Amino acid sequence: MSENGLINNQILSEIISEVVCKYMVEGESVLEQEYSIPVEVSRRHVHLTRAALDTLYGQNYQLTKVRDISQPGEFASEEKVIVISPKMKIIEGVRIVGPLRDYTQVELALTDAFLLGLSALPTRLSGDVTGSQPITLVGPKGSLTLTEGAIRAARHLHMTPQDAEKYKVKNGDRVKVETEGENGTIFKDVIVRVSDKSKLAFHIDTDEANAANIKGSVFSKILY
Ligand SMILES: [Zn+2]
């Protein structure tokens, strides 16, 4: 204080720079801790090869897009199939996700596996169906019995190389991801998938979403 009771200019500027420094340090750590990755929930669905769609829906059948979904180029189609397990348990209305792929695969949550009486649903990244559960698909024009193809999708993070740099991770890393909100949950073993065709998203199945109380627009963050 100066003699007249006012704050001396020099002291004032020291106080301001101290406060600003403190704020900036806190600001940085707050930024790092932000929930910035959208959480997206995958319902049970199938991916089909050209040959599989031919069998189920007829030669050269073209899927009808209902809406675009998360990752660029992928879409939910109007067409659905019936899934039948070796125990003759059925789930109807399982949506086909396009475009066609070079493998046929059924992605289920564990609750679906219980409904179907599948004993051991392996957790896999999409496309890795070797040794997975047998399953039958039925469409309006025919059926297809797969000796393997039913999986539980491994929870994963889609991101671009730029995102990977920002979040300091690389393709194939396994990280922990925390969801925001009431009943926020920490998911371990989240596999990072980096591609320049990706859009930033944390993908979980319906069981995982229910456990973490995911409804509507929810964000997540990587724990380091
Ligand atoms: Zn995904």
Tab-separated table of C-alpha atoms and ligand atoms in Angstrom:
chain	number	residue	atom	x	y	z
A	1	MET	CA	0.000	0.000	0.000
A	2	SER	CA	1.152	3.565	-0.609
A	3	GLU	CA	0.778	6.249	1.974
A	4	ASN	CA	-2.546	7.412	0.570
A	5	GLY	CA	-4.047	3.914	0.885
A	6	LEU	CA	-3.979	3.031	-2.802
A	7	ILE	CA	-2.163	-0.027	-4.084
A	8	ASN	CA	1.249	0.813	-5.456
A	9	ASN	CA	1.390	0.225	-9.209
A	10	GLN	CA	4.373	-2.089	-9.024
A	11	ILE	CA	2.785	-4.267	-6.348
A	12	LEU	CA	-0.412	-4.326	-8.377
A	13	SER	CA	1.364	-5.551	-11.499
A	14	GLU	CA	3.184	-8.249	-9.481
A	15	ILE	CA	-0.107	-9.461	-8.075
A	16	ILE	CA	-1.677	-9.527	-11.533
A	17	SER	CA	1.171	-11.481	-13.102
A	18	GLU	CA	1.125	-13.965	-10.204
A	19	VAL	CA	-2.612	-14.517	-10.606
A	20	VAL	CA	-2.339	-14.800	-14.395
A	21	CYS	CA	0.492	-17.368	-14.112
A	22	LYS	CA	-1.487	-19.440	-11.645
A	23	TYR	CA	-4.569	-19.261	-13.831
A	24	MET	CA	-2.628	-20.343	-16.909
A	25	VAL	CA	-1.125	-23.373	-15.200
A	26	GLU	CA	-4.536	-24.396	-13.889
A	27	GLY	CA	-6.046	-23.589	-17.260
A	28	GLU	CA	-3.683	-25.999	-19.015
A	29	SER	CA	-4.421	-28.846	-16.675
A	30	VAL	CA	-8.167	-28.204	-16.978
A	31	LEU	CA	-7.819	-28.355	-20.769
A	32	GLU	CA	-6.082	-31.722	-20.607
A	33	GLN	CA	-8.797	-33.075	-18.365
A	34	GLU	CA	-11.655	-31.997	-20.592
A	35	TYR	CA	-14.213	-34.547	-21.737
A	36	SER	CA	-13.662	-34.017	-25.448
A	37	ILE	CA	-14.251	-37.384	-27.153
A	38	PRO	CA	-17.857	-38.178	-28.158
A	39	VAL	CA	-19.174	-41.512	-26.887
A	40	GLU	CA	-21.093	-43.517	-29.490
A	41	VAL	CA	-23.056	-46.673	-28.821
A	42	SER	CA	-23.138	-49.537	-31.318
A	43	ARG	CA	-26.287	-51.625	-31.250
A	44	ARG	CA	-26.091	-55.223	-32.445
A	45	HIS	CA	-25.553	-55.308	-36.191
A	46	VAL	CA	-24.067	-57.319	-39.033
A	47	HIS	CA	-21.501	-56.634	-41.724
A	48	LEU	CA	-21.835	-58.649	-44.916
A	49	THR	CA	-19.770	-59.590	-47.949
A	50	ARG	CA	-21.212	-59.237	-51.436
A	51	ALA	CA	-21.732	-63.011	-51.552
A	52	ALA	CA	-23.528	-63.031	-48.195
A	53	LEU	CA	-25.908	-60.257	-49.271
A	54	ASP	CA	-26.562	-62.160	-52.523
A	55	THR	CA	-27.568	-65.218	-50.492
A	56	LEU	CA	-29.754	-63.317	-48.018
A	57	TYR	CA	-31.352	-60.690	-50.254
A	58	GLY	CA	-30.792	-61.894	-53.839
A	59	GLN	CA	-28.225	-61.445	-56.593
A	60	ASN	CA	-26.679	-57.968	-56.772
A	61	TYR	CA	-29.107	-56.589	-54.207
A	62	GLN	CA	-28.253	-52.996	-53.233
A	63	LEU	CA	-28.559	-51.852	-49.625
A	64	THR	CA	-30.817	-48.887	-48.908
A	65	LYS	CA	-29.183	-46.228	-46.759
A	66	VAL	CA	-31.298	-45.023	-43.824
A	67	ARG	CA	-28.700	-42.704	-42.354
A	68	ASP	CA	-24.981	-42.123	-42.158
A	69	ILE	CA	-23.382	-43.358	-38.990
A	70	SER	CA	-20.320	-42.317	-37.067
A	71	GLN	CA	-17.430	-43.217	-39.293
A	72	PRO	CA	-17.219	-41.578	-42.741
A	73	GLY	CA	-18.687	-43.800	-45.480
A	74	GLU	CA	-20.514	-46.139	-43.095
A	75	PHE	CA	-24.280	-46.249	-43.020
A	76	ALA	CA	-27.205	-47.953	-41.347
A	77	SER	CA	-29.253	-49.722	-43.994
A	78	GLU	CA	-32.973	-50.309	-44.070
A	79	GLU	CA	-32.341	-54.039	-44.479
A	80	LYS	CA	-32.227	-56.324	-41.487
A	81	VAL	CA	-31.615	-60.011	-40.882
A	82	ILE	CA	-32.744	-62.602	-38.379
A	83	VAL	CA	-29.955	-64.115	-36.297
A	84	ILE	CA	-30.330	-67.732	-35.152
A	85	SER	CA	-27.937	-69.459	-32.762
A	86	PRO	CA	-26.983	-73.158	-32.817
A	87	LYS	CA	-29.372	-73.488	-29.839
A	88	MET	CA	-32.224	-72.287	-32.077
A	89	LYS	CA	-32.633	-69.041	-30.174
A	90	ILE	CA	-33.516	-66.048	-32.324
A	91	ILE	CA	-33.006	-62.284	-32.469
A	92	GLU	CA	-34.994	-60.537	-35.166
A	93	GLY	CA	-34.382	-57.207	-36.838
A	94	VAL	CA	-30.600	-57.089	-36.702
A	95	ARG	CA	-29.546	-54.210	-38.908
A	96	ILE	CA	-27.051	-54.504	-41.758
A	97	VAL	CA	-24.356	-51.824	-41.587
A	98	GLY	CA	-22.950	-50.869	-44.985
A	99	PRO	CA	-21.003	-50.658	-47.115
A	100	LEU	CA	-20.307	-54.308	-47.920
A	101	ARG	CA	-17.043	-55.621	-46.520
A	102	ASP	CA	-14.657	-58.449	-47.254
A	103	TYR	CA	-15.868	-60.401	-44.213
A	104	THR	CA	-19.213	-61.323	-42.695
A	105	GLN	CA	-19.548	-60.625	-39.022
A	106	VAL	CA	-22.244	-60.322	-36.351
A	107	GLU	CA	-21.514	-57.850	-33.547
A	108	LEU	CA	-23.445	-58.583	-30.371
A	109	ALA	CA	-23.479	-57.379	-26.794
A	110	LEU	CA	-23.154	-59.985	-24.033
A	111	THR	CA	-26.867	-59.648	-23.243
A	112	ASP	CA	-27.578	-60.690	-26.843
A	113	ALA	CA	-25.256	-63.671	-26.412
A	114	PHE	CA	-27.248	-64.745	-23.329
A	115	LEU	CA	-30.508	-64.430	-25.294
A	116	LEU	CA	-29.003	-66.595	-28.031
A	117	GLY	CA	-27.450	-69.092	-25.632
A	118	LEU	CA	-23.955	-68.452	-26.982
A	119	SER	CA	-21.540	-69.554	-24.311
A	120	ALA	CA	-18.357	-67.723	-25.155
A	121	LEU	CA	-18.566	-64.602	-27.245
A	122	PRO	CA	-14.984	-63.522	-27.947
A	123	THR	CA	-14.087	-59.831	-27.712
A	124	ARG	CA	-12.532	-58.823	-31.030
A	125	LEU	CA	-11.719	-55.880	-33.201
A	126	SER	CA	-13.967	-55.705	-36.255
A	127	GLY	CA	-12.821	-58.095	-38.995
A	128	ASP	CA	-11.058	-60.525	-36.663
A	129	VAL	CA	-13.542	-63.403	-36.735
A	130	THR	CA	-11.200	-66.416	-36.718
A	131	GLY	CA	-12.388	-68.887	-34.086
A	132	SER	CA	-15.435	-66.770	-33.149
A	133	GLN	CA	-18.904	-68.191	-32.522
A	134	PRO	CA	-20.991	-69.990	-35.175
A	135	ILE	CA	-24.229	-68.258	-36.146
A	136	THR	CA	-26.941	-68.377	-38.812
A	137	LEU	CA	-28.349	-65.363	-40.659
A	138	VAL	CA	-31.722	-65.360	-42.395
A	139	GLY	CA	-32.890	-62.874	-45.006
A	140	PRO	CA	-35.929	-62.759	-47.311
A	141	LYS	CA	-34.169	-64.772	-50.039
A	142	GLY	CA	-32.160	-67.299	-48.091
A	143	SER	CA	-30.088	-68.229	-45.087
A	144	LEU	CA	-26.401	-68.411	-44.369
A	145	THR	CA	-24.774	-70.502	-41.669
A	146	LEU	CA	-21.388	-69.211	-40.591
A	147	THR	CA	-18.999	-71.559	-38.831
A	148	GLU	CA	-17.538	-68.443	-37.214
A	149	GLY	CA	-18.575	-64.803	-37.193
A	150	ALA	CA	-20.263	-63.777	-33.953
A	151	ILE	CA	-18.154	-61.466	-31.827
A	152	ARG	CA	-18.422	-58.881	-29.114
A	153	ALA	CA	-16.755	-55.763	-30.509
A	154	ALA	CA	-13.751	-54.646	-28.500
A	155	ARG	CA	-14.324	-51.131	-27.161
A	156	HIS	CA	-12.259	-48.777	-29.268
A	157	LEU	CA	-11.366	-45.191	-30.069
A	158	HIS	CA	-11.470	-43.915	-33.636
A	159	MET	CA	-9.216	-40.987	-34.429
A	160	THR	CA	-7.192	-39.310	-37.162
A	161	PRO	CA	-3.369	-39.116	-37.084
A	162	GLN	CA	-3.802	-35.464	-35.990
A	163	ASP	CA	-5.976	-36.556	-33.052
A	164	ALA	CA	-3.416	-39.236	-32.167
A	165	GLU	CA	-0.741	-36.562	-31.982
A	166	LYS	CA	-2.955	-34.330	-29.862
A	167	TYR	CA	-3.843	-37.125	-27.425
A	168	LYS	CA	-0.303	-38.572	-27.477
A	169	VAL	CA	-1.354	-42.105	-28.464
A	170	LYS	CA	-0.692	-44.360	-31.453
A	171	ASN	CA	-2.557	-47.002	-33.428
A	172	GLY	CA	-3.014	-50.200	-31.421
A	173	ASP	CA	-2.411	-48.597	-28.019
A	174	ARG	CA	-4.658	-49.741	-25.191
A	175	VAL	CA	-5.812	-46.854	-23.058
A	176	LYS	CA	-8.233	-46.087	-20.244
A	177	VAL	CA	-11.210	-43.904	-21.109
A	178	GLU	CA	-13.494	-42.228	-18.598
A	179	THR	CA	-17.051	-41.183	-19.458
A	180	GLU	CA	-18.613	-38.054	-17.995
A	181	GLY	CA	-21.781	-37.666	-15.971
A	182	GLU	CA	-23.619	-39.490	-13.224
A	183	ASN	CA	-22.371	-43.099	-13.107
A	184	GLY	CA	-19.386	-42.069	-15.226
A	185	THR	CA	-17.286	-45.171	-15.816
A	186	ILE	CA	-13.636	-45.915	-16.524
A	187	PHE	CA	-13.194	-48.388	-19.388
A	188	LYS	CA	-9.894	-50.286	-19.549
A	189	ASP	CA	-8.379	-51.929	-22.643
A	190	VAL	CA	-9.785	-49.405	-25.104
A	191	ILE	CA	-7.986	-50.014	-28.402
A	192	VAL	CA	-6.848	-46.942	-30.333
A	193	ARG	CA	-7.588	-47.134	-34.069
A	194	VAL	CA	-5.896	-44.423	-36.091
A	195	SER	CA	-6.908	-43.745	-39.679
A	196	ASP	CA	-7.081	-40.623	-41.800
A	197	LYS	CA	-10.607	-41.707	-42.750
A	198	SER	CA	-11.744	-41.684	-39.116
A	199	LYS	CA	-13.834	-39.321	-37.075
A	200	LEU	CA	-13.058	-38.926	-33.383
A	201	ALA	CA	-15.323	-41.256	-31.381
A	202	PHE	CA	-15.272	-43.701	-28.465
A	203	HIS	CA	-17.263	-46.797	-29.458
A	204	ILE	CA	-18.912	-49.068	-26.907
A	205	ASP	CA	-21.748	-51.591	-27.073
A	206	THR	CA	-25.206	-51.315	-25.520
A	207	ASP	CA	-24.313	-53.237	-22.360
A	208	GLU	CA	-21.339	-50.974	-21.732
A	209	ALA	CA	-23.459	-47.898	-22.429
A	210	ASN	CA	-26.125	-49.015	-19.964
A	211	ALA	CA	-23.523	-49.665	-17.289
A	212	ALA	CA	-22.145	-46.154	-17.763
A	213	ASN	CA	-25.600	-44.498	-17.983
A	214	ILE	CA	-24.918	-43.180	-21.485
A	215	LYS	CA	-27.904	-41.316	-22.882
A	216	GLY	CA	-27.842	-38.700	-25.605
A	217	SER	CA	-24.722	-36.663	-26.164
A	218	VAL	CA	-22.023	-37.755	-23.732
A	219	PHE	CA	-18.282	-37.135	-23.863
A	220	SER	CA	-15.272	-38.995	-22.576
A	221	LYS	CA	-11.569	-38.472	-21.990
A	222	ILE	CA	-8.420	-40.569	-22.038
A	223	LEU	CA	-6.806	-41.160	-18.643
A	224	TYR	CA	-3.019	-40.960	-18.637
B	1	ZN	ZN	-16.140	-48.223	-34.315
